[in-house]
Amino acid sequence: MPTWAMAGIWGGVAGSALLIGAMIGFFARVPQRLIAAVMAFGSGVLVSAVSFDLMEVAWKRGGFASTAAGFIGGAAVYTAANVYLSRRGARHRKRSQGLQASEKDKEGSGVAIAIGALLDGIPESMVIGISMLEGTGVSAVVVAAIFLSNIPEGLSSAAGMKNAGRGVGYAMGVWGGIALASAVAALVGYTLFRDVPQEVVAATMAVAAGAILAMIADTLIPEAFAEAHDYTGLVTVAGFLTAFALEKLAV
């Protein structure tokens, strides 16, 4: 099977966790503190992936300058887009409680939430394709880290959609669509950067890292702390350690 196709498949595998989490969040009665705990755990997993599978690799590929520029640039672009979408009703798109804006509260918030969810998921998925550029296959650690973090993202957001009065068709449509977009993004990440200089690849990985870290701070940690409070740090550390162990034991 062509490598570009494998990139798409692995992107779809990681993205499918969003739909799995959304189904759990929409159809199951999950305690708020458990949702907060899995959000904190997922945050720790992603922080580890950003540190060891993105920033460290980017630095080795392209040096500090391109890595730093991409890292700051990715965070800046994500933040600007997030501010824009937040003003249109997507501020609490990852919140499981009754904080998400409904169409009655904010007209157009449904579209803004969907776009915001897409904004959160695309950088992660592109990284999967980029990780395959060395020709050694997909990084199992990257896929596992993104898969583990995607479940609580989909779970919490879908629970919030339900509490905001949105139907199952909307919730499953949003997360099913983003799961599909994740496959496409991974495919694009591989094909688009296959023949570019190492410095460009490094900067791109750093852009994704900056966007992901900004997303963690803006959307995941607030939901986790809202319910878990004093235990947020401990659970986040457990998630980080899990991904760290996957990284080191896979070597």
PDB file of C-alpha atoms in Angstrom:
ATOM      1  CA  MET A   1       0.000   0.000   0.000  1.00  0.00           C
ATOM      2  CA  PRO A   2       1.376   3.469  -0.862  1.00  0.00           C
ATOM      3  CA  THR A   3       2.777   5.427   2.050  1.00  0.00           C
ATOM      4  CA  TRP A   4       0.422   8.350   1.442  1.00  0.00           C
ATOM      5  CA  ALA A   5      -2.524   5.977   1.822  1.00  0.00           C
ATOM      6  CA  MET A   6      -1.103   4.580   5.047  1.00  0.00           C
ATOM      7  CA  ALA A   7      -0.751   8.129   6.349  1.00  0.00           C
ATOM      8  CA  GLY A   8      -4.435   8.704   5.681  1.00  0.00           C
ATOM      9  CA  ILE A   9      -5.413   5.446   7.361  1.00  0.00           C
ATOM     10  CA  TRP A  10      -3.424   6.197  10.503  1.00  0.00           C
ATOM     11  CA  GLY A  11      -4.828   9.711  10.598  1.00  0.00           C
ATOM     12  CA  GLY A  12      -8.299   8.191  10.421  1.00  0.00           C
ATOM     13  CA  VAL A  13      -7.478   5.754  13.228  1.00  0.00           C
ATOM     14  CA  ALA A  14      -6.376   8.570  15.522  1.00  0.00           C
ATOM     15  CA  GLY A  15      -9.317  10.735  14.487  1.00  0.00           C
ATOM     16  CA  SER A  16     -11.821   7.943  15.105  1.00  0.00           C
ATOM     17  CA  ALA A  17     -11.190   8.381  18.828  1.00  0.00           C
ATOM     18  CA  LEU A  18     -13.005  11.727  18.585  1.00  0.00           C
ATOM     19  CA  LEU A  19     -16.135   9.967  17.363  1.00  0.00           C
ATOM     20  CA  ILE A  20     -15.782   7.226  19.985  1.00  0.00           C
ATOM     21  CA  GLY A  21     -15.483   9.824  22.722  1.00  0.00           C
ATOM     22  CA  ALA A  22     -18.408  11.803  21.297  1.00  0.00           C
ATOM     23  CA  MET A  23     -20.647   8.728  21.337  1.00  0.00           C
ATOM     24  CA  ILE A  24     -19.740   8.046  24.966  1.00  0.00           C
ATOM     25  CA  GLY A  25     -20.294  11.662  25.939  1.00  0.00           C
ATOM     26  CA  PHE A  26     -23.633  11.944  24.167  1.00  0.00           C
ATOM     27  CA  PHE A  27     -25.234   8.615  24.984  1.00  0.00           C
ATOM     28  CA  ALA A  28     -23.717   7.647  28.342  1.00  0.00           C
ATOM     29  CA  ARG A  29     -24.185   9.329  31.695  1.00  0.00           C
ATOM     30  CA  VAL A  30     -20.558  10.078  32.520  1.00  0.00           C
ATOM     31  CA  PRO A  31     -19.867  11.803  35.870  1.00  0.00           C
ATOM     32  CA  GLN A  32     -18.497  15.325  35.512  1.00  0.00           C
ATOM     33  CA  ARG A  33     -15.449  14.571  37.613  1.00  0.00           C
ATOM     34  CA  LEU A  34     -14.589  11.583  35.424  1.00  0.00           C
ATOM     35  CA  ILE A  35     -14.835  13.763  32.319  1.00  0.00           C
ATOM     36  CA  ALA A  36     -12.532  16.276  33.985  1.00  0.00           C
ATOM     37  CA  ALA A  37     -10.081  13.521  34.882  1.00  0.00           C
ATOM     38  CA  VAL A  38      -9.855  12.170  31.335  1.00  0.00           C
ATOM     39  CA  MET A  39      -9.436  15.712  30.022  1.00  0.00           C
ATOM     40  CA  ALA A  40      -6.522  16.234  32.392  1.00  0.00           C
ATOM     41  CA  PHE A  41      -5.043  12.873  31.407  1.00  0.00           C
ATOM     42  CA  GLY A  42      -5.366  13.726  27.717  1.00  0.00           C
ATOM     43  CA  SER A  43      -3.700  17.080  28.320  1.00  0.00           C
ATOM     44  CA  GLY A  44      -0.699  15.362  29.867  1.00  0.00           C
ATOM     45  CA  VAL A  45      -0.480  12.939  26.949  1.00  0.00           C
ATOM     46  CA  LEU A  46      -0.467  15.791  24.450  1.00  0.00           C
ATOM     47  CA  VAL A  47       2.104  17.820  26.372  1.00  0.00           C
ATOM     48  CA  SER A  48       4.418  14.811  26.262  1.00  0.00           C
ATOM     49  CA  ALA A  49       3.838  14.388  22.521  1.00  0.00           C
ATOM     50  CA  VAL A  50       4.542  18.081  21.944  1.00  0.00           C
ATOM     51  CA  SER A  51       7.767  17.853  23.934  1.00  0.00           C
ATOM     52  CA  PHE A  52       9.310  14.633  22.654  1.00  0.00           C
ATOM     53  CA  ASP A  53       7.659  13.833  19.325  1.00  0.00           C
ATOM     54  CA  LEU A  54       7.350  17.335  17.896  1.00  0.00           C
ATOM     55  CA  MET A  55       9.673  19.915  19.411  1.00  0.00           C
ATOM     56  CA  GLU A  56      12.641  17.610  19.961  1.00  0.00           C
ATOM     57  CA  VAL A  57      12.349  16.115  16.476  1.00  0.00           C
ATOM     58  CA  ALA A  58      11.846  19.556  14.915  1.00  0.00           C
ATOM     59  CA  TRP A  59      14.953  20.856  16.628  1.00  0.00           C
ATOM     60  CA  LYS A  60      17.032  17.922  15.400  1.00  0.00           C
ATOM     61  CA  ARG A  61      15.737  18.370  11.851  1.00  0.00           C
ATOM     62  CA  GLY A  62      16.013  22.132  11.420  1.00  0.00           C
ATOM     63  CA  GLY A  63      17.760  23.719  14.371  1.00  0.00           C
ATOM     64  CA  PHE A  64      16.543  26.206  16.918  1.00  0.00           C
ATOM     65  CA  ALA A  65      15.674  29.178  14.721  1.00  0.00           C
ATOM     66  CA  SER A  66      13.144  27.470  12.446  1.00  0.00           C
ATOM     67  CA  THR A  67      11.735  25.470  15.364  1.00  0.00           C
ATOM     68  CA  ALA A  68      11.247  28.535  17.559  1.00  0.00           C
ATOM     69  CA  ALA A  69       9.716  30.552  14.726  1.00  0.00           C
ATOM     70  CA  GLY A  70       7.272  27.793  13.903  1.00  0.00           C
ATOM     71  CA  PHE A  71       6.388  27.200  17.553  1.00  0.00           C
ATOM     72  CA  ILE A  72       5.531  30.840  18.242  1.00  0.00           C
ATOM     73  CA  GLY A  73       3.829  31.191  14.859  1.00  0.00           C
ATOM     74  CA  GLY A  74       1.619  28.157  15.415  1.00  0.00           C
ATOM     75  CA  ALA A  75       0.523  29.386  18.828  1.00  0.00           C
ATOM     76  CA  ALA A  76      -0.154  32.882  17.468  1.00  0.00           C
ATOM     77  CA  VAL A  77      -2.236  31.652  14.513  1.00  0.00           C
ATOM     78  CA  TYR A  78      -4.229  29.273  16.712  1.00  0.00           C
ATOM     79  CA  THR A  79      -4.844  31.960  19.323  1.00  0.00           C
ATOM     80  CA  ALA A  80      -6.022  34.480  16.727  1.00  0.00           C
ATOM     81  CA  ALA A  81      -8.417  31.961  15.173  1.00  0.00           C
ATOM     82  CA  ASN A  82      -9.620  30.834  18.591  1.00  0.00           C
ATOM     83  CA  VAL A  83     -10.350  34.409  19.693  1.00  0.00           C
ATOM     84  CA  TYR A  84     -12.335  35.004  16.508  1.00  0.00           C
ATOM     85  CA  LEU A  85     -14.383  31.823  16.944  1.00  0.00           C
ATOM     86  CA  SER A  86     -14.871  32.399  20.670  1.00  0.00           C
ATOM     87  CA  ARG A  87     -16.561  35.712  19.941  1.00  0.00           C
ATOM     88  CA  ARG A  88     -18.982  33.840  17.702  1.00  0.00           C
ATOM     89  CA  GLY A  89     -20.065  31.319  20.285  1.00  0.00           C
ATOM     90  CA  ALA A  90     -17.332  28.655  20.320  1.00  0.00           C
ATOM     91  CA  ARG A  91     -15.596  29.711  23.537  1.00  0.00           C
ATOM     92  CA  HIS A  92     -16.716  26.712  25.576  1.00  0.00           C
ATOM     93  CA  ARG A  93     -16.723  24.091  22.810  1.00  0.00           C
ATOM     94  CA  LYS A  94     -14.815  21.588  24.957  1.00  0.00           C
ATOM     95  CA  ARG A  95     -16.871  22.146  28.089  1.00  0.00           C
ATOM     96  CA  SER A  96     -19.141  19.305  29.139  1.00  0.00           C
ATOM     97  CA  GLN A  97     -21.424  21.329  31.389  1.00  0.00           C
ATOM     98  CA  GLY A  98     -24.084  23.839  30.375  1.00  0.00           C
ATOM     99  CA  LEU A  99     -21.625  26.486  29.208  1.00  0.00           C
ATOM    100  CA  GLN A 100     -21.709  25.921  25.459  1.00  0.00           C
ATOM    101  CA  ALA A 101     -23.736  28.539  23.637  1.00  0.00           C
ATOM    102  CA  SER A 102     -26.896  27.295  21.951  1.00  0.00           C
ATOM    103  CA  GLU A 103     -28.308  28.793  18.760  1.00  0.00           C
ATOM    104  CA  LYS A 104     -30.791  30.636  20.971  1.00  0.00           C
ATOM    105  CA  ASP A 105     -27.954  32.118  23.004  1.00  0.00           C
ATOM    106  CA  LYS A 106     -25.742  32.961  20.025  1.00  0.00           C
ATOM    107  CA  GLU A 107     -26.880  32.645  16.438  1.00  0.00           C
ATOM    108  CA  GLY A 108     -24.269  30.835  14.360  1.00  0.00           C
ATOM    109  CA  SER A 109     -22.616  29.276  17.400  1.00  0.00           C
ATOM    110  CA  GLY A 110     -23.187  25.777  15.997  1.00  0.00           C
ATOM    111  CA  VAL A 111     -21.056  26.526  12.957  1.00  0.00           C
ATOM    112  CA  ALA A 112     -18.433  28.276  15.093  1.00  0.00           C
ATOM    113  CA  ILE A 113     -18.191  25.269  17.429  1.00  0.00           C
ATOM    114  CA  ALA A 114     -17.806  22.897  14.478  1.00  0.00           C
ATOM    115  CA  ILE A 115     -15.066  25.052  12.931  1.00  0.00           C
ATOM    116  CA  GLY A 116     -13.384  25.378  16.303  1.00  0.00           C
ATOM    117  CA  ALA A 117     -13.360  21.610  16.768  1.00  0.00           C
ATOM    118  CA  LEU A 118     -11.808  21.272  13.323  1.00  0.00           C
ATOM    119  CA  LEU A 119      -9.224  23.902  14.240  1.00  0.00           C
ATOM    120  CA  ASP A 120      -8.299  21.874  17.331  1.00  0.00           C
ATOM    121  CA  GLY A 121      -7.907  18.580  15.476  1.00  0.00           C
ATOM    122  CA  ILE A 122      -6.099  19.372  12.211  1.00  0.00           C
ATOM    123  CA  PRO A 123      -2.596  20.199  13.578  1.00  0.00           C
ATOM    124  CA  GLU A 124      -2.466  16.893  15.457  1.00  0.00           C
ATOM    125  CA  SER A 125      -3.440  14.894  12.403  1.00  0.00           C
ATOM    126  CA  MET A 126      -0.940  16.556  10.073  1.00  0.00           C
ATOM    127  CA  VAL A 127       1.804  15.525  12.452  1.00  0.00           C
ATOM    128  CA  ILE A 128       0.976  11.863  11.825  1.00  0.00           C
ATOM    129  CA  GLY A 129       1.683  12.249   8.117  1.00  0.00           C
ATOM    130  CA  ILE A 130       4.809  14.313   8.734  1.00  0.00           C
ATOM    131  CA  SER A 131       6.139  11.655  11.135  1.00  0.00           C
ATOM    132  CA  MET A 132       6.190   9.197   8.208  1.00  0.00           C
ATOM    133  CA  LEU A 133       8.552  11.290   6.079  1.00  0.00           C
ATOM    134  CA  GLU A 134      11.654   9.441   7.269  1.00  0.00           C
ATOM    135  CA  GLY A 135      10.434   6.265   5.590  1.00  0.00           C
ATOM    136  CA  THR A 136      10.409   4.180   8.754  1.00  0.00           C
ATOM    137  CA  GLY A 137       6.642   3.933   8.977  1.00  0.00           C
ATOM    138  CA  VAL A 138       4.241   5.723  11.258  1.00  0.00           C
ATOM    139  CA  SER A 139       5.240   6.792  14.739  1.00  0.00           C
ATOM    140  CA  ALA A 140       3.173   4.504  16.955  1.00  0.00           C
ATOM    141  CA  VAL A 141       3.793   6.848  19.874  1.00  0.00           C
ATOM    142  CA  VAL A 142       2.357   9.835  17.997  1.00  0.00           C
ATOM    143  CA  VAL A 143      -0.736   7.893  16.914  1.00  0.00           C
ATOM    144  CA  ALA A 144      -1.254   6.491  20.423  1.00  0.00           C
ATOM    145  CA  ALA A 145      -0.821   9.905  22.048  1.00  0.00           C
ATOM    146  CA  ILE A 146      -3.290  11.591  19.703  1.00  0.00           C
ATOM    147  CA  PHE A 147      -5.776   8.710  19.985  1.00  0.00           C
ATOM    148  CA  LEU A 148      -5.651   8.786  23.800  1.00  0.00           C
ATOM    149  CA  SER A 149      -6.117  12.554  23.921  1.00  0.00           C
ATOM    150  CA  ASN A 150      -8.896  12.606  21.317  1.00  0.00           C
ATOM    151  CA  ILE A 151     -11.266  10.421  23.356  1.00  0.00           C
ATOM    152  CA  PRO A 152     -11.695  12.943  26.207  1.00  0.00           C
ATOM    153  CA  GLU A 153     -11.884  15.836  23.717  1.00  0.00           C
ATOM    154  CA  GLY A 154     -14.802  14.265  21.862  1.00  0.00           C
ATOM    155  CA  LEU A 155     -16.418  13.051  25.082  1.00  0.00           C
ATOM    156  CA  SER A 156     -16.431  16.412  26.837  1.00  0.00           C
ATOM    157  CA  SER A 157     -17.484  18.453  23.811  1.00  0.00           C
ATOM    158  CA  ALA A 158     -20.324  16.101  22.827  1.00  0.00           C
ATOM    159  CA  ALA A 159     -21.658  16.149  26.396  1.00  0.00           C
ATOM    160  CA  GLY A 160     -21.633  19.934  26.210  1.00  0.00           C
ATOM    161  CA  MET A 161     -23.427  19.867  22.859  1.00  0.00           C
ATOM    162  CA  LYS A 162     -26.141  17.701  24.353  1.00  0.00           C
ATOM    163  CA  ASN A 163     -26.538  20.030  27.340  1.00  0.00           C
ATOM    164  CA  ALA A 164     -26.805  22.992  24.944  1.00  0.00           C
ATOM    165  CA  GLY A 165     -29.791  21.316  23.266  1.00  0.00           C
ATOM    166  CA  ARG A 166     -28.076  20.176  20.090  1.00  0.00           C
ATOM    167  CA  GLY A 167     -29.221  16.917  18.537  1.00  0.00           C
ATOM    168  CA  VAL A 168     -27.415  13.677  17.974  1.00  0.00           C
ATOM    169  CA  GLY A 169     -27.203  14.374  14.235  1.00  0.00           C
ATOM    170  CA  TYR A 170     -25.264  17.577  14.841  1.00  0.00           C
ATOM    171  CA  ALA A 171     -22.892  16.055  17.416  1.00  0.00           C
ATOM    172  CA  MET A 172     -22.123  12.889  15.452  1.00  0.00           C
ATOM    173  CA  GLY A 173     -21.933  14.842  12.206  1.00  0.00           C
ATOM    174  CA  VAL A 174     -19.364  17.243  13.641  1.00  0.00           C
ATOM    175  CA  TRP A 175     -17.132  14.579  15.132  1.00  0.00           C
ATOM    176  CA  GLY A 176     -17.586  12.109  12.290  1.00  0.00           C
ATOM    177  CA  GLY A 177     -16.626  14.853   9.856  1.00  0.00           C
ATOM    178  CA  ILE A 178     -13.583  15.800  11.878  1.00  0.00           C
ATOM    179  CA  ALA A 179     -12.515  12.151  12.097  1.00  0.00           C
ATOM    180  CA  LEU A 180     -12.633  12.063   8.303  1.00  0.00           C
ATOM    181  CA  ALA A 181     -10.803  15.394   8.089  1.00  0.00           C
ATOM    182  CA  SER A 182      -8.121  13.929  10.347  1.00  0.00           C
ATOM    183  CA  ALA A 183      -7.425  11.224   7.758  1.00  0.00           C
ATOM    184  CA  VAL A 184      -7.205  13.823   5.007  1.00  0.00           C
ATOM    185  CA  ALA A 185      -4.932  16.061   7.108  1.00  0.00           C
ATOM    186  CA  ALA A 186      -2.510  13.192   7.772  1.00  0.00           C
ATOM    187  CA  LEU A 187      -2.429  12.374   4.066  1.00  0.00           C
ATOM    188  CA  VAL A 188      -1.781  16.029   3.221  1.00  0.00           C
ATOM    189  CA  GLY A 189       0.896  16.254   5.897  1.00  0.00           C
ATOM    190  CA  TYR A 190       2.817  13.460   4.190  1.00  0.00           C
ATOM    191  CA  THR A 191       2.347  14.444   0.532  1.00  0.00           C
ATOM    192  CA  LEU A 192       2.757  18.197   0.977  1.00  0.00           C
ATOM    193  CA  PHE A 193       6.043  18.065   2.882  1.00  0.00           C
ATOM    194  CA  ARG A 194       7.633  15.000   1.312  1.00  0.00           C
ATOM    195  CA  ASP A 195      10.103  16.898  -0.876  1.00  0.00           C
ATOM    196  CA  VAL A 196      10.680  20.115   1.060  1.00  0.00           C
ATOM    197  CA  PRO A 197      13.852  21.136   2.957  1.00  0.00           C
ATOM    198  CA  GLN A 198      14.353  19.841   6.473  1.00  0.00           C
ATOM    199  CA  GLU A 199      14.084  23.360   7.879  1.00  0.00           C
ATOM    200  CA  VAL A 200      10.573  23.680   6.440  1.00  0.00           C
ATOM    201  CA  VAL A 201       9.550  20.317   7.888  1.00  0.00           C
ATOM    202  CA  ALA A 202      10.968  21.344  11.266  1.00  0.00           C
ATOM    203  CA  ALA A 203       9.106  24.636  11.203  1.00  0.00           C
ATOM    204  CA  THR A 204       5.870  22.857  10.242  1.00  0.00           C
ATOM    205  CA  MET A 205       6.182  20.381  13.107  1.00  0.00           C
ATOM    206  CA  ALA A 206       6.861  23.279  15.445  1.00  0.00           C
ATOM    207  CA  VAL A 207       3.816  25.145  14.114  1.00  0.00           C
ATOM    208  CA  ALA A 208       1.684  22.124  14.968  1.00  0.00           C
ATOM    209  CA  ALA A 209       3.327  21.891  18.390  1.00  0.00           C
ATOM    210  CA  GLY A 210       2.623  25.547  19.140  1.00  0.00           C
ATOM    211  CA  ALA A 211      -0.999  25.230  18.050  1.00  0.00           C
ATOM    212  CA  ILE A 212      -1.514  22.068  20.113  1.00  0.00           C
ATOM    213  CA  LEU A 213       0.035  23.557  23.257  1.00  0.00           C
ATOM    214  CA  ALA A 214      -2.093  26.699  22.888  1.00  0.00           C
ATOM    215  CA  MET A 215      -5.167  24.498  22.454  1.00  0.00           C
ATOM    216  CA  ILE A 216      -4.327  22.555  25.618  1.00  0.00           C
ATOM    217  CA  ALA A 217      -4.068  25.773  27.631  1.00  0.00           C
ATOM    218  CA  ASP A 218      -7.182  27.356  26.108  1.00  0.00           C
ATOM    219  CA  THR A 219      -9.651  24.461  25.948  1.00  0.00           C
ATOM    220  CA  LEU A 220      -8.540  21.259  27.706  1.00  0.00           C
ATOM    221  CA  ILE A 221      -7.059  22.398  31.007  1.00  0.00           C
ATOM    222  CA  PRO A 222      -9.956  24.788  31.826  1.00  0.00           C
ATOM    223  CA  GLU A 223     -12.466  21.938  31.490  1.00  0.00           C
ATOM    224  CA  ALA A 224     -10.281  19.638  33.568  1.00  0.00           C
ATOM    225  CA  PHE A 225      -9.779  22.173  36.361  1.00  0.00           C
ATOM    226  CA  ALA A 226     -13.456  23.146  36.448  1.00  0.00           C
ATOM    227  CA  GLU A 227     -14.307  19.818  38.080  1.00  0.00           C
ATOM    228  CA  ALA A 228     -11.107  18.066  39.155  1.00  0.00           C
ATOM    229  CA  HIS A 229      -9.630  21.151  40.854  1.00  0.00           C
ATOM    230  CA  ASP A 230      -6.782  20.059  43.132  1.00  0.00           C
ATOM    231  CA  TYR A 231      -6.349  16.713  41.347  1.00  0.00           C
ATOM    232  CA  THR A 232      -5.873  18.200  37.869  1.00  0.00           C
ATOM    233  CA  GLY A 233      -2.096  18.421  38.163  1.00  0.00           C
ATOM    234  CA  LEU A 234      -1.690  14.862  39.387  1.00  0.00           C
ATOM    235  CA  VAL A 235      -3.856  13.358  36.636  1.00  0.00           C
ATOM    236  CA  THR A 236      -2.115  15.485  33.998  1.00  0.00           C
ATOM    237  CA  VAL A 237       1.246  14.177  35.205  1.00  0.00           C
ATOM    238  CA  ALA A 238      -0.092  10.625  34.904  1.00  0.00           C
ATOM    239  CA  GLY A 239      -1.045  11.296  31.282  1.00  0.00           C
ATOM    240  CA  PHE A 240       2.374  12.789  30.565  1.00  0.00           C
ATOM    241  CA  LEU A 241       4.112   9.791  32.141  1.00  0.00           C
ATOM    242  CA  THR A 242       2.004   7.360  30.111  1.00  0.00           C
ATOM    243  CA  ALA A 243       2.992   8.978  26.824  1.00  0.00           C
ATOM    244  CA  PHE A 244       6.611   9.331  27.996  1.00  0.00           C
ATOM    245  CA  ALA A 245       6.691   5.608  28.756  1.00  0.00           C
ATOM    246  CA  LEU A 246       5.285   4.819  25.312  1.00  0.00           C
ATOM    247  CA  GLU A 247       7.987   6.976  23.758  1.00  0.00           C
ATOM    248  CA  LYS A 248      10.886   5.406  25.642  1.00  0.00           C
ATOM    249  CA  LEU A 249       9.686   1.798  25.681  1.00  0.00           C
ATOM    250  CA  ALA A 250       9.057   1.939  21.929  1.00  0.00           C
ATOM    251  CA  VAL A 251      12.709   2.691  21.240  1.00  0.00           C
TER     252      VAL A 251
END
